[in-house]
Phi, psi and omega in degrees: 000145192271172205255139196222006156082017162114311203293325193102143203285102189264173169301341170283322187295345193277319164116030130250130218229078223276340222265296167312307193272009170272314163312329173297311182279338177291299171315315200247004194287323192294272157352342183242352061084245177312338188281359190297127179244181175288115195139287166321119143192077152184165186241199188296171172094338156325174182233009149215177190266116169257154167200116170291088206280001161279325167281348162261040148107347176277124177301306173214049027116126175219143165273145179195109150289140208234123153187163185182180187222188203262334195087210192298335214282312180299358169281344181262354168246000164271324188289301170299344190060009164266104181244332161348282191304321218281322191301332183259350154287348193306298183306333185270308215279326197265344198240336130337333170269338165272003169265336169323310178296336200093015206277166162257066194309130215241316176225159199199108198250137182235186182218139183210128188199112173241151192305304200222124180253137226229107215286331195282337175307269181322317176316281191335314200275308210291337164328279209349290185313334185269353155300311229235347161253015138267348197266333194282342206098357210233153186270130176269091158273307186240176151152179175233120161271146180209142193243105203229093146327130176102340181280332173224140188265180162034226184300345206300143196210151136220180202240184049282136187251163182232129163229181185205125185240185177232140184215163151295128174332123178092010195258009199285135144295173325280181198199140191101316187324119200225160172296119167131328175329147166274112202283052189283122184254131179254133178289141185261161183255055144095245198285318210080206163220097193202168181048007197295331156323284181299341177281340174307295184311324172262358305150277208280349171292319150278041170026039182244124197256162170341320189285317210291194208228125203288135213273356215233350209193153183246077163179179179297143167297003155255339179267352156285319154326312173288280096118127204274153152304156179278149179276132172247002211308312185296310209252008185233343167274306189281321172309314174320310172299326175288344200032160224093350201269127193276312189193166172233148166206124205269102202304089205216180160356090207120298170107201176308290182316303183271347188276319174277317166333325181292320180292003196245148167316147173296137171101019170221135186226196191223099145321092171246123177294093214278325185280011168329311203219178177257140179299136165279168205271339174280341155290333186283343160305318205276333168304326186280291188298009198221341196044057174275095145010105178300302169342312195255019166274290157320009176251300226265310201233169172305327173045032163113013188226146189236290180238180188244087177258159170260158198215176169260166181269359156298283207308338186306316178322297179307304180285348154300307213298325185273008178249354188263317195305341200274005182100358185264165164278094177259124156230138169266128226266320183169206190230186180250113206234170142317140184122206169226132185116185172254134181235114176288178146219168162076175183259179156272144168246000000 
């Protein structure tokens, strides 16, 4: 019998530690804090979040929810001990998806769940997340840790995020979208977080371990893999604003081919132009080192453009020049035509 001093047998003894996650919540209030906006009115420890979308400014305020997680990508920031990073993709994957709508993000909640919750870990990854939802706008009200022994082994955590934005009625993307609209590819900071199963995989095929030195970047080849999402958030709220912007679409799972189509009407499909941009050198590794298909490159990663706006074809000048001024890498990738679907031309280069 396991020996428990006489006292009977408690939840720390179970292999939950209420203690950690009061320390945990303690670690991060500050950080989570900072993230307060026009809205916001409650902070942590409640046992739900409030936010009032009129007081951040909105008038007649339609809600639009989000959530997803990093995938595969946290087994290699797990592996590596580089967590810094992992928190913003959480927040970019889920609130990149609400400007697609045309949304504003207003608040973001996370779920972080491990076997033995480990208070210097976890802080690391949720800073992170409060980090990359100040940069976004959005506020960290809430979320949950949990700590369920036998479910997760050693170091192992996983994440999920929740964000929730706002638009004024009738403002919703897309809207508009017509044959001849223009195709502005805003550039990605490397993988993102989609395919990481298959890059593990060509990663294991080219007998190449985390440590070794990335054939692509002057670092590890695991710390280049991590290379956090890019927030696209700021400079696609503003462009919204300039008006011309018809739809977006944020480059994630599925790639170009699946990904653009959903913003577009039916009987309207996209022309894209593959020698538009340059291949970045960690796809051109992972085409290589993997013997990837271009087609199935172009399904599975980004292959260097993270979102897509569709634009009217007055306004594309402009509205490049104000996506370059917002810090971004613009290129234009092709139009918008009658038909259905993605129609390449040229090769990746």
């Amino acid at each position: 019998m396991a020996e428990t001093g006489g006292r009977g047998i408690s939840y720390r003894d179970a292999g939950v530690d209420i203690d950690a996650g009061n320390a945990l919540v303690r670690r991060i209030a500050p950080a989570a804090a900072a993230t307060a906006r026009p809205g916001v009115m409650s902070g942590l420890g409640g046992f739900g979040a409030l936010f009032d979308p009129r007081a951040a400014g909105f008038a007649d305020p339609v809600l639009v929810a989000a959530t997803d997680g990093v995938g595969t990508k946290l087994r290699i920031a797990i592996d590596t001990g580089h967590l810094d990073g992992i928190g913003q993709d959480l927040v970019a994957m889920c609130v990149n998806d609400l400007v697609c709508q045309g949304a504003e993000p207003l608040f973001f909640l996370d779920y972080f769940a491990t076997g033995k919750l480990e208070v210097e870990q976890a802080a690391r990854v949720v800073e992170g997340i409060a980090q990359a939802c100040r940069a976004a706008g959005c506020a960290l009200i809430g979320g949950e840790t949990a700590e369920m022994p036998g479910m997760y082994h050693g170091d192992d955590f996983d994440l999920a995020g929740f964000a929730v934005g706002a638009m004024e009625r009738g403002t919703a993307l897309p809207s508009g979208v017509a044959a001849g609209d223009v195709l502005l590819g805003l550039a990605s900071d490397g993988l993102h977080s989609n395919g990481f199963s298959l890059v593990r995989r060509v990663a294991l095929a080219a007998d190449m371990g985390w440590e070794d030195t990335a054939p692509f970047a002057d670092t590890t080849l695991g710390e280049a893999l991590l290379t956090p999402t890019r927030l696209y958030v700021r400079p696609v709220l503003a462009a919204l604003k300039a008006g011309g912007l018809h739809a977006a679409a944020h480059i994630t799972g599925g790639g170009i081919t699946e990904n653009l189509p959903r913003v577009l009407p039916a009987g309207l499909g996209a022309e894209v132009d593959l020698g538009a941009w340059k291949l970045p050198g960690v796809f051109a590794w992972l085409r290589e080192a993997g013997g990837i298909a271009e087609a199935e490159m172009l399904k599975t990663f980004n292959a260097g453009i993270g979102m897509i706006l569709v634009v009217a074809e007055a306004r594309a000048e402009a509205l490049t020049a104000l996506l370059e001024a917002e810090g971004e890498r613009v290129q234009r990738l092709g139009r918008v035509a009658e038909g259905e679907g993605v129609s390449y031309r040229g090769a990746l280069g």
